[in-house]
PDB file of C-alpha atoms in Angstrom:
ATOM      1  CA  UNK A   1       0.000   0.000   0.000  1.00  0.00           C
ATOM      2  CA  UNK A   2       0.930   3.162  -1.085  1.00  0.00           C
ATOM      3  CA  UNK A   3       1.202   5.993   1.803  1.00  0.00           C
ATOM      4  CA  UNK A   4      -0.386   9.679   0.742  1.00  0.00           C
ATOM      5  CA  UNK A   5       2.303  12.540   0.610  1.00  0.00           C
ATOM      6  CA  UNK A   6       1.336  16.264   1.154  1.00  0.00           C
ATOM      7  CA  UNK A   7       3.746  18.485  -1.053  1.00  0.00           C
ATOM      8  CA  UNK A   8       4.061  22.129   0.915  1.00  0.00           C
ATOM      9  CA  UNK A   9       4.870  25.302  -0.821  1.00  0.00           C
ATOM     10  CA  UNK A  10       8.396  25.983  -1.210  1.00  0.00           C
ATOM     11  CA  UNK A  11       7.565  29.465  -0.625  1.00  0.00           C
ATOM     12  CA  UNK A  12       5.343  31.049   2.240  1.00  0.00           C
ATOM     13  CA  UNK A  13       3.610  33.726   0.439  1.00  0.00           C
ATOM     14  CA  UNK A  14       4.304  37.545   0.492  1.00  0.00           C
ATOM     15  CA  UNK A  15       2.404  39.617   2.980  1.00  0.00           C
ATOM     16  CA  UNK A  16       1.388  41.968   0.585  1.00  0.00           C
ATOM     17  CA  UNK A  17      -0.007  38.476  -1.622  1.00  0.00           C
ATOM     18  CA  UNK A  18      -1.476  37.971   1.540  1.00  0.00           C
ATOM     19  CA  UNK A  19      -3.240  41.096   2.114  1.00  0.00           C
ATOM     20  CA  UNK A  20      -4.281  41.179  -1.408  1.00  0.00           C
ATOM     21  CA  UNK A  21      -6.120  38.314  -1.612  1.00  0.00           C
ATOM     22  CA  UNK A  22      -7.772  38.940   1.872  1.00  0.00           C
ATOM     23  CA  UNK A  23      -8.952  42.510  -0.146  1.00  0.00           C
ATOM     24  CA  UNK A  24     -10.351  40.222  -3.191  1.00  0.00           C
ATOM     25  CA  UNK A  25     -12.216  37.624  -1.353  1.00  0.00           C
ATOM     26  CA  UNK A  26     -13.403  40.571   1.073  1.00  0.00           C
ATOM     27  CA  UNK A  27     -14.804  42.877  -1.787  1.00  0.00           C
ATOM     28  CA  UNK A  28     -16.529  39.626  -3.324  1.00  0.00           C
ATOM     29  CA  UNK A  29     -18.429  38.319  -0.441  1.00  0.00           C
ATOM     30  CA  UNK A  30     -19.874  41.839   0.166  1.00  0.00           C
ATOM     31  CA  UNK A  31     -20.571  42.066  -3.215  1.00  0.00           C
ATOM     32  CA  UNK A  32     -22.957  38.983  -2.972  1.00  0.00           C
ATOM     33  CA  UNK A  33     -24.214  39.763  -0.429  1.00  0.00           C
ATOM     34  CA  UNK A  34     -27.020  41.540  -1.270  1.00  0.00           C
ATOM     35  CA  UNK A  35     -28.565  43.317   1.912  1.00  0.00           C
ATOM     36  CA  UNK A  36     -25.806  44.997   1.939  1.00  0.00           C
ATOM     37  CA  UNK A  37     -24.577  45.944  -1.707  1.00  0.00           C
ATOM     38  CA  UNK A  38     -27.905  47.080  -3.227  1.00  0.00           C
ATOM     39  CA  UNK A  39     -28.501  49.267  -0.075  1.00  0.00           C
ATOM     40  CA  UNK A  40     -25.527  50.853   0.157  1.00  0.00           C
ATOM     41  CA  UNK A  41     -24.933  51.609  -3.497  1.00  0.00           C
ATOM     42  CA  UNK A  42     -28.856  51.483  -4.255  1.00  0.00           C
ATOM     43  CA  UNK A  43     -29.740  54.601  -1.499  1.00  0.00           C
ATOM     44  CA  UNK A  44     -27.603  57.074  -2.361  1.00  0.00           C
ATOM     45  CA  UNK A  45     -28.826  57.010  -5.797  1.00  0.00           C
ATOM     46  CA  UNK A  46     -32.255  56.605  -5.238  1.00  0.00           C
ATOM     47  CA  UNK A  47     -32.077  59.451  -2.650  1.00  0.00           C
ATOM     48  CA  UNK A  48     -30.092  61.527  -5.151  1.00  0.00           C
ATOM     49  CA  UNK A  49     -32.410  60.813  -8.334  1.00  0.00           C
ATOM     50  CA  UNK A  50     -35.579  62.193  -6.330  1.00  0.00           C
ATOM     51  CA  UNK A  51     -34.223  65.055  -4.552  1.00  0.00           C
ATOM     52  CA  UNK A  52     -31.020  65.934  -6.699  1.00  0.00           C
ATOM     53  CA  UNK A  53     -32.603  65.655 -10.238  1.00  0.00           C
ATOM     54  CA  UNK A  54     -36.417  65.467 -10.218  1.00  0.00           C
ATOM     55  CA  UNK A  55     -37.467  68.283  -7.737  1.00  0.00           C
ATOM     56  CA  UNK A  56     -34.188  70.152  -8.316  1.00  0.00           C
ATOM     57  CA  UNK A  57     -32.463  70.018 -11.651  1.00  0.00           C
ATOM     58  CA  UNK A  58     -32.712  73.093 -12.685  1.00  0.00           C
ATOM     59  CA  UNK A  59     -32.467  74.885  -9.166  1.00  0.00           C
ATOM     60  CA  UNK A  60     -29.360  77.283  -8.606  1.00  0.00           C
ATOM     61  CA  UNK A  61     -28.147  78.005  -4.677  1.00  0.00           C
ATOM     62  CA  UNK A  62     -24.965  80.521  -4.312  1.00  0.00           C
ATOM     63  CA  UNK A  63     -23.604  80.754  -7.348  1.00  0.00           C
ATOM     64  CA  UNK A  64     -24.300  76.637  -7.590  1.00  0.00           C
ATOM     65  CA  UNK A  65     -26.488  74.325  -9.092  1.00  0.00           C
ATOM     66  CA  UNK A  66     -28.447  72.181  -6.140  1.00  0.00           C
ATOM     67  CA  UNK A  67     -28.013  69.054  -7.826  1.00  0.00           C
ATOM     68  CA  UNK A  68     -24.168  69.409  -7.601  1.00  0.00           C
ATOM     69  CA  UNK A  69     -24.578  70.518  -4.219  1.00  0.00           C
ATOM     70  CA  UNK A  70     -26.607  67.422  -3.006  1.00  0.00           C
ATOM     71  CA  UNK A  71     -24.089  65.437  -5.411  1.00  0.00           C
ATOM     72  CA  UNK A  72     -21.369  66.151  -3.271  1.00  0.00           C
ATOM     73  CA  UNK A  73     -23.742  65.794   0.100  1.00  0.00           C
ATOM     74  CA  UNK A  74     -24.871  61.888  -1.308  1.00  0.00           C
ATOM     75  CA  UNK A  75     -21.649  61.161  -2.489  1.00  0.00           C
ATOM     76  CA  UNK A  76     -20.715  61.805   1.101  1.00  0.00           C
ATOM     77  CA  UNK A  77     -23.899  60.025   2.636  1.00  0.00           C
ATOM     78  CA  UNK A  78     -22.783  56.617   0.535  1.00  0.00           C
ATOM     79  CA  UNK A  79     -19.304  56.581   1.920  1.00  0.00           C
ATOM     80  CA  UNK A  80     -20.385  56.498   5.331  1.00  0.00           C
ATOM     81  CA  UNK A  81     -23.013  53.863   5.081  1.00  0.00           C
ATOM     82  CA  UNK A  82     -20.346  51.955   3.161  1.00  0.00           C
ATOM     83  CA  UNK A  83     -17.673  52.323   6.172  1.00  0.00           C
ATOM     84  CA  UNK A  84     -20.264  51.964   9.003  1.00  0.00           C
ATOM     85  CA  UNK A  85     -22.151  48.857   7.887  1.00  0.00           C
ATOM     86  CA  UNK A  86     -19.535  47.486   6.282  1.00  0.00           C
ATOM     87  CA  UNK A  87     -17.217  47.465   8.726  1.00  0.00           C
ATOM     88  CA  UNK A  88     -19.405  48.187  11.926  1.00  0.00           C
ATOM     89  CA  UNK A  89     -21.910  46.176  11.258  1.00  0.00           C
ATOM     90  CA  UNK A  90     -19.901  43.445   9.085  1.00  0.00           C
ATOM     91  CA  UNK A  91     -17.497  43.843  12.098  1.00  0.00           C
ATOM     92  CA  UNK A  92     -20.516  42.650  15.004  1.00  0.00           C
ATOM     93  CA  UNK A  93     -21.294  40.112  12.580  1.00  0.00           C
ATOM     94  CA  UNK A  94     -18.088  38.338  12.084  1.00  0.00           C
ATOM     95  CA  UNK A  95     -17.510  39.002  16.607  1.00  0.00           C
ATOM     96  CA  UNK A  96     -20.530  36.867  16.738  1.00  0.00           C
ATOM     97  CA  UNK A  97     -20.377  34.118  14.902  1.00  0.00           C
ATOM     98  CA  UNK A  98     -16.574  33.892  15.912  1.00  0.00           C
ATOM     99  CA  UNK A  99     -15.252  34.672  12.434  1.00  0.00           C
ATOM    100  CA  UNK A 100     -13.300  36.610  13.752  1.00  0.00           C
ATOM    101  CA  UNK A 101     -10.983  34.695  16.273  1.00  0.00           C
ATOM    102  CA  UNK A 102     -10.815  31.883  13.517  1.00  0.00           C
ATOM    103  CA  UNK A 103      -8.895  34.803  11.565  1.00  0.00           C
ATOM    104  CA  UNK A 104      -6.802  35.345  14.195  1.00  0.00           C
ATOM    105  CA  UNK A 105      -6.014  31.699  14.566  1.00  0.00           C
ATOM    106  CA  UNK A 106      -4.984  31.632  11.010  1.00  0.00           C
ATOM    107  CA  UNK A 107      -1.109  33.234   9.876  1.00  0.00           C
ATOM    108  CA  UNK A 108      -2.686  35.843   8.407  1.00  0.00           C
ATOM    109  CA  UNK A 109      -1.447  39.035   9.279  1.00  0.00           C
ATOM    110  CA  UNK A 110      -3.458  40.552  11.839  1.00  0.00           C
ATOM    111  CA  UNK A 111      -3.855  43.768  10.349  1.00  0.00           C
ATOM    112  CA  UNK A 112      -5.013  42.269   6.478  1.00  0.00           C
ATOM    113  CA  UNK A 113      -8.456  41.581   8.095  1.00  0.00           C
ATOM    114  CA  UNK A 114      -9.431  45.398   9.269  1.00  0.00           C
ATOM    115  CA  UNK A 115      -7.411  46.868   5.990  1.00  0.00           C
ATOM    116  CA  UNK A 116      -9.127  44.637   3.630  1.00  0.00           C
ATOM    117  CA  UNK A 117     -12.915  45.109   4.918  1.00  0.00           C
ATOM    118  CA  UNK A 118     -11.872  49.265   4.837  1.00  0.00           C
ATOM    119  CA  UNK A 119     -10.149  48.726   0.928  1.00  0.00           C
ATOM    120  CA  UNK A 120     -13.798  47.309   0.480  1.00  0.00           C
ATOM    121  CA  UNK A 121     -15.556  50.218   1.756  1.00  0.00           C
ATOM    122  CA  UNK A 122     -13.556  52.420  -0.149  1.00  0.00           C
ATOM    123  CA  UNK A 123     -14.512  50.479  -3.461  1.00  0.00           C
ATOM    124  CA  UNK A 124     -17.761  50.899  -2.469  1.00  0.00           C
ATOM    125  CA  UNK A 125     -17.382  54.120  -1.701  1.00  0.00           C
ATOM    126  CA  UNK A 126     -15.712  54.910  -5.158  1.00  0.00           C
ATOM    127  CA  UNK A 127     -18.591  53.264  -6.964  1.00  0.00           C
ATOM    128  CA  UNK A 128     -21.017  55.367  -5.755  1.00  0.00           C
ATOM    129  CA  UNK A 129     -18.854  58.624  -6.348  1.00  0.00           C
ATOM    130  CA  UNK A 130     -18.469  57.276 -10.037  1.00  0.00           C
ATOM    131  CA  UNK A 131     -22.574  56.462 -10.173  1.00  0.00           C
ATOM    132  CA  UNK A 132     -23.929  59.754  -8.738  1.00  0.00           C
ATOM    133  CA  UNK A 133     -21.092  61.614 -11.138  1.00  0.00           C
ATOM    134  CA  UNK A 134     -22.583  59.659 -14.157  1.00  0.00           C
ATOM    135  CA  UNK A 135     -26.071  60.701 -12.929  1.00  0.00           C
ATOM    136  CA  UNK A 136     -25.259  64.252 -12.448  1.00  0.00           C
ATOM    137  CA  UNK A 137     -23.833  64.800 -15.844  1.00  0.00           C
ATOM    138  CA  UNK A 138     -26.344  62.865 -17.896  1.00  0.00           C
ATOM    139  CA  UNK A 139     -29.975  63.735 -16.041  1.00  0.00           C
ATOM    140  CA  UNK A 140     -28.983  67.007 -14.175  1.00  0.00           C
ATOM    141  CA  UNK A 141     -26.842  68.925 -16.370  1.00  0.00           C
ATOM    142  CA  UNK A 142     -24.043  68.869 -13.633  1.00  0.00           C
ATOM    143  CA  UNK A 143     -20.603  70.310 -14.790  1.00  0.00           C
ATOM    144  CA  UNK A 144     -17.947  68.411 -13.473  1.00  0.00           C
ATOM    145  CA  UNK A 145     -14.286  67.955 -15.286  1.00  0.00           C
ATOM    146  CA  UNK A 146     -12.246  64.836 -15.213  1.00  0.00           C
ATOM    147  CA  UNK A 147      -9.974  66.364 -12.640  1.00  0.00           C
ATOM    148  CA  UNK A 148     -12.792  67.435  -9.535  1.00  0.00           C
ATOM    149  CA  UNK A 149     -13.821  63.641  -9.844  1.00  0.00           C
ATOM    150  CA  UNK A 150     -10.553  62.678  -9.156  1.00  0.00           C
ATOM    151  CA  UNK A 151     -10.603  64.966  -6.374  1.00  0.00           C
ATOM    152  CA  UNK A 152     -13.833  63.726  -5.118  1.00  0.00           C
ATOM    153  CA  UNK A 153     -12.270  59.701  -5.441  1.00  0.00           C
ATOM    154  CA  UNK A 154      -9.141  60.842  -3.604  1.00  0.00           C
ATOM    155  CA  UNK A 155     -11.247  62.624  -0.630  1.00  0.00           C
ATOM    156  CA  UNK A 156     -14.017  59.680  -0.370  1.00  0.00           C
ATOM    157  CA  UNK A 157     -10.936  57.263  -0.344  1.00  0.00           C
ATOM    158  CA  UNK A 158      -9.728  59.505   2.965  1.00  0.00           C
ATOM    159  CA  UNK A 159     -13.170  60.666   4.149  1.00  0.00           C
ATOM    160  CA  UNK A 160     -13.754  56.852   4.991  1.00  0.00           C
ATOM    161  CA  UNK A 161     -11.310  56.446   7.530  1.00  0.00           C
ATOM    162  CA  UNK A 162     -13.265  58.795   9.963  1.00  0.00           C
ATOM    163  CA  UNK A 163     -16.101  56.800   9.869  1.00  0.00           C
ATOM    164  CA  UNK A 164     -14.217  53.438   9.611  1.00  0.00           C
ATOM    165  CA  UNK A 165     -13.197  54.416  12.825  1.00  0.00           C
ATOM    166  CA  UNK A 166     -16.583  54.516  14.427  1.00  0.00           C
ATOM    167  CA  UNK A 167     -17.154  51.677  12.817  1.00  0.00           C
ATOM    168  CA  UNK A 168     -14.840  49.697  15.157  1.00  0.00           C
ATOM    169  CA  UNK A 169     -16.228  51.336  18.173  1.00  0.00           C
ATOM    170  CA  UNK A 170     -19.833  50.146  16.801  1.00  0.00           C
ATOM    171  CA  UNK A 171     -18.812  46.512  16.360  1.00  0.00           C
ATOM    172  CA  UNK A 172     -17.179  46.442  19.664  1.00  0.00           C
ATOM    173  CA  UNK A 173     -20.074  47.884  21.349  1.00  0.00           C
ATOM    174  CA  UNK A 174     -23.463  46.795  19.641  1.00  0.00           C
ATOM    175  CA  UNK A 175     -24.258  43.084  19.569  1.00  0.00           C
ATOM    176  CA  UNK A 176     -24.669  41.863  15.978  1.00  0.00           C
ATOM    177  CA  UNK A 177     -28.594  41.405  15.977  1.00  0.00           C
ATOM    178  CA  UNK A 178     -28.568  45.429  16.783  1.00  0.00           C
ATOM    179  CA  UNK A 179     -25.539  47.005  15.184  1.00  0.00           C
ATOM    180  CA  UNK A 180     -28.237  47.600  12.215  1.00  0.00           C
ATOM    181  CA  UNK A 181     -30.411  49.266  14.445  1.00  0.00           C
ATOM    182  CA  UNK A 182     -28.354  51.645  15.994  1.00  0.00           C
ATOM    183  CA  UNK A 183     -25.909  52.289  12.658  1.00  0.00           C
ATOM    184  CA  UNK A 184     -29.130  53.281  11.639  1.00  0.00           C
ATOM    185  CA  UNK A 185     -30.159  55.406  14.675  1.00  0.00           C
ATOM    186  CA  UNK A 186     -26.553  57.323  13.871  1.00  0.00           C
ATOM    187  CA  UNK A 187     -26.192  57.173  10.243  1.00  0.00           C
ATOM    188  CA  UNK A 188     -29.058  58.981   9.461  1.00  0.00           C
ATOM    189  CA  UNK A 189     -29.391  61.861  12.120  1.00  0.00           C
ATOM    190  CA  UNK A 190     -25.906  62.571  11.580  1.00  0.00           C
ATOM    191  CA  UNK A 191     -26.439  62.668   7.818  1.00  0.00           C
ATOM    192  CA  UNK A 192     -29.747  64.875   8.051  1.00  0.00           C
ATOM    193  CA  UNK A 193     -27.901  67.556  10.532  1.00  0.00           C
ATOM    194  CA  UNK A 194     -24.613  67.522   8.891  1.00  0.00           C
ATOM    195  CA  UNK A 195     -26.357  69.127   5.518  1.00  0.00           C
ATOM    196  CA  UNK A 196     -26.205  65.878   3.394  1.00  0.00           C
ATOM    197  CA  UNK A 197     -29.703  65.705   2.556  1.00  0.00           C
ATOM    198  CA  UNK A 198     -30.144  69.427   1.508  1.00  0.00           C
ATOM    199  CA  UNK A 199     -27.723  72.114   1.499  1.00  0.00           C
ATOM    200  CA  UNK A 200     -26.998  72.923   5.067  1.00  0.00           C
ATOM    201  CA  UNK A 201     -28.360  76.855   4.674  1.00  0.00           C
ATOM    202  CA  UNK A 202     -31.609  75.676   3.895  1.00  0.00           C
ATOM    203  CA  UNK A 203     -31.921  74.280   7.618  1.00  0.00           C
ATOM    204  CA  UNK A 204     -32.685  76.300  10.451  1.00  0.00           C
ATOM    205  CA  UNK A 205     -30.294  78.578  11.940  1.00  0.00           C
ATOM    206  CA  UNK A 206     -30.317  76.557  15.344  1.00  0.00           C
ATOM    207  CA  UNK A 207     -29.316  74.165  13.257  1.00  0.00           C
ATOM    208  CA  UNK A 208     -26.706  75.759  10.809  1.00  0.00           C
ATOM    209  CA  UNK A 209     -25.160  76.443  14.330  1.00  0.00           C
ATOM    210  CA  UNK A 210     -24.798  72.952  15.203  1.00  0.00           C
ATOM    211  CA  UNK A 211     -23.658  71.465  12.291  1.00  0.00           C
ATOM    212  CA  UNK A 212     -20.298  72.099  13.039  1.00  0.00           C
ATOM    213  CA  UNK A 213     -20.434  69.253  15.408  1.00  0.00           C
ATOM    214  CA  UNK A 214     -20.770  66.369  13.176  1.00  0.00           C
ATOM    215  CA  UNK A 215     -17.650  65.151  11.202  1.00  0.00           C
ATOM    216  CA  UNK A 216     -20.288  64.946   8.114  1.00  0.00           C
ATOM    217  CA  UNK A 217     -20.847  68.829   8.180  1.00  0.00           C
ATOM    218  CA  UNK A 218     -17.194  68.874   8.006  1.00  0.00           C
ATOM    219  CA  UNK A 219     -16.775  66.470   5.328  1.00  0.00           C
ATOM    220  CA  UNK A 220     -19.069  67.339   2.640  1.00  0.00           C
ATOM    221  CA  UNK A 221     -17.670  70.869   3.240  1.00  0.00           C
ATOM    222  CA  UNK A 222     -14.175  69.833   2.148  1.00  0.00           C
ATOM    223  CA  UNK A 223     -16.537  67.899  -0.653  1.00  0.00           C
ATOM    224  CA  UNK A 224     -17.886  71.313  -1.812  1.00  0.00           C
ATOM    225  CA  UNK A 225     -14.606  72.494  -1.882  1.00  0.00           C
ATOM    226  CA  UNK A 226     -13.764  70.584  -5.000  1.00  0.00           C
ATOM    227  CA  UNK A 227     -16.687  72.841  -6.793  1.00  0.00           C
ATOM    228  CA  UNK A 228     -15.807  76.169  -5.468  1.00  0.00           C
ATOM    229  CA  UNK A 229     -18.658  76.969  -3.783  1.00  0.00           C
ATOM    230  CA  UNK A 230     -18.173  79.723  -1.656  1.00  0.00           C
ATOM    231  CA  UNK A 231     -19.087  79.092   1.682  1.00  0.00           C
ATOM    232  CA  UNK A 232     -17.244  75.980   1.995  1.00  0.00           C
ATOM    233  CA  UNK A 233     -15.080  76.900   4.976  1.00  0.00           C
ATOM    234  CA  UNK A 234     -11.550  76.842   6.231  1.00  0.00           C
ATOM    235  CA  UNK A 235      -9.928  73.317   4.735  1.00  0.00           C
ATOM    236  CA  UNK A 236      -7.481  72.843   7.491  1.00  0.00           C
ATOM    237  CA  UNK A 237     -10.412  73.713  10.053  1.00  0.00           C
ATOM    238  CA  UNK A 238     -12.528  70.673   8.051  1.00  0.00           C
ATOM    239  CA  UNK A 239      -9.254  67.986   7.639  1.00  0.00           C
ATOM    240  CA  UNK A 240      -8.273  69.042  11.619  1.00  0.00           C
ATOM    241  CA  UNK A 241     -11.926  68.100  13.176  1.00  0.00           C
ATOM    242  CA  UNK A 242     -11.879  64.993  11.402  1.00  0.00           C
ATOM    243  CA  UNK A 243      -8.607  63.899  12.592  1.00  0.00           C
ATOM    244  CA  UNK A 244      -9.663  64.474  15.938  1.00  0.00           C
ATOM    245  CA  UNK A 245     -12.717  62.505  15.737  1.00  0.00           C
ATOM    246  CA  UNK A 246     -10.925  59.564  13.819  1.00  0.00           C
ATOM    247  CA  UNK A 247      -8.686  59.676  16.658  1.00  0.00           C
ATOM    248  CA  UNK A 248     -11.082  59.916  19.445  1.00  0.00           C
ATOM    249  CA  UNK A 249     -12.933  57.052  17.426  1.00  0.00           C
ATOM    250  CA  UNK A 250      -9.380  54.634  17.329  1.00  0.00           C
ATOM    251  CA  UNK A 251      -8.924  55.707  21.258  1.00  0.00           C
ATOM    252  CA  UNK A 252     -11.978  54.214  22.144  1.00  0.00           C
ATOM    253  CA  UNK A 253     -11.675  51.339  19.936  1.00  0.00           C
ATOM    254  CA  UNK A 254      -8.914  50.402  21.138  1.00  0.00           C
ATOM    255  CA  UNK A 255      -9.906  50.971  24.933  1.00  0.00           C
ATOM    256  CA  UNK A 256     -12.915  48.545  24.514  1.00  0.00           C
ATOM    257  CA  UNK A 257     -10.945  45.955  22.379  1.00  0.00           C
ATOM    258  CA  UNK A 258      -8.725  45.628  25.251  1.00  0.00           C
ATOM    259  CA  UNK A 259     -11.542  45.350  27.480  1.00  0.00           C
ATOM    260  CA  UNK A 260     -12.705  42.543  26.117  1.00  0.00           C
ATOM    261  CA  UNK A 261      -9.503  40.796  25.763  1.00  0.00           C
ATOM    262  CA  UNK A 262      -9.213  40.926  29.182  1.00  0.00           C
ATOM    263  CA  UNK A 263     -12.487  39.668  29.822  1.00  0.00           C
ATOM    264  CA  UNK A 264     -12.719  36.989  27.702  1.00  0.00           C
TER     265      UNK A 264
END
């Protein structure tokens, strides 16, 4: 009889290999999965279509046409839902079913998880940028060049991070059969007050006043940037208060994933 032989690599592969492929089979399984790729691509759009195009296409605020206003605002409003359920509540989901210690059984790198499930929000992310821009040109008349949708890739591709961040502190906090719920109960508030919805001087002043608050005010400002429009704001002001909230954010992420190393 005959004994079986297993034949090892003769080479362990490269980390970037590694974190590559973790990126690939990431991307995919969100992909098909479909509660979670038609909404977060499907929303913005749907959002945009009605309140960007139909009731507003031909509507000029400051110098700027509302749909490119409310472009910028959904294009904004899809990046976070892509970072917060994808990672928050794809995050509670994989703490639950123990996905997520199996990873960290495995030789995989244990940063190649969080990176690759954040490179996936950021391709959703840039999908929807590339969508609404298609949208705005063709049904609203929008006028945007080659070069201010690069810009707007480059500072969706950053303006995840921030709410990546919460993200972590969602998954580490909410138990999976809620994190919807209460990604929900943050996502859209925050969305509403920061001026994504509308442009922000159309809410109340109370309100205008507040906005300031919310690291969505302060990214669809940088957003607006990219179009000129003239009451965008100090930049450094908008790219300072966001790197203090992604670093409050990673502060307490990493305070409660300690806590539960210890308690577990």
């Amino acid at each position: 009889m005959s004994s079986a032989t297993i034949t090892l690599p003769a080479t362990r592969p490269s980390v970037l290999g590694i974190f590559l492929t973790e990126v690939r089979y990431e991307f995919v399984r969100s992909l098909r999965t479909r509660a979670y790729s038609l909404s977060v691509i499907g929303f913005p759009l749907v959002f945009y279509l009605f309140f960007g195009i139909l009731m507003n296409r031909n509507q000029n605020f400051h110098g700027i046409s509302v749909a490119t206003n409310m472009l910028a605002g959904y294009a904004v409003f899809g990046a976070i839902g892509a970072s917060l359920f994808g990672i928050g509540v794809g995050l509670a989901g994989d703490l639950s079913a123990g996905w997520l210690e199996l990873k960290r059984a495995s030789p995989m790198p244990p940063l190649a998880y969080l990176l690759a499930k954040c490179c996936t929000a950021i391709g959703f992310a840039t999908i929807i940028v590339t969508s609404l821009t298609i949208m705005g040109i063709t049904a609203a008349g929008a006028h945007i060049t080659l070069l201010q949708y690069l810009q707007m890739v480059a500072l969706i591709a950053l303006g995840c991070i921030p709410f990546a961040s919460m993200g972590l502190v969602l998954a580490l906090v909410a138990p999976f059969n809620a994190a919807p719920g209460i990604a929900n109960m943050i996502y859209l508030p925050m969305s509403f007050l920061g001026g994504l919805w509308m442009p922000i001087e159309v809410l109340p002043v109370f309100l205008q006043k507040f906005a300031p608050v919310f690291p969505t005010y302060h990214l669809k400002q940088l957003m607006l940037g990219i179009f000129h429009y003239p009451n965008a704001g100090s930049t450094s002001v908008h790219w300072l208060a966001l790197a203090i909230f992604t670093a409050l954010m990673l502060l307490c992420a990493g305070f409660l994933f300690r806590r539960r190393e210890q308690n577990s």
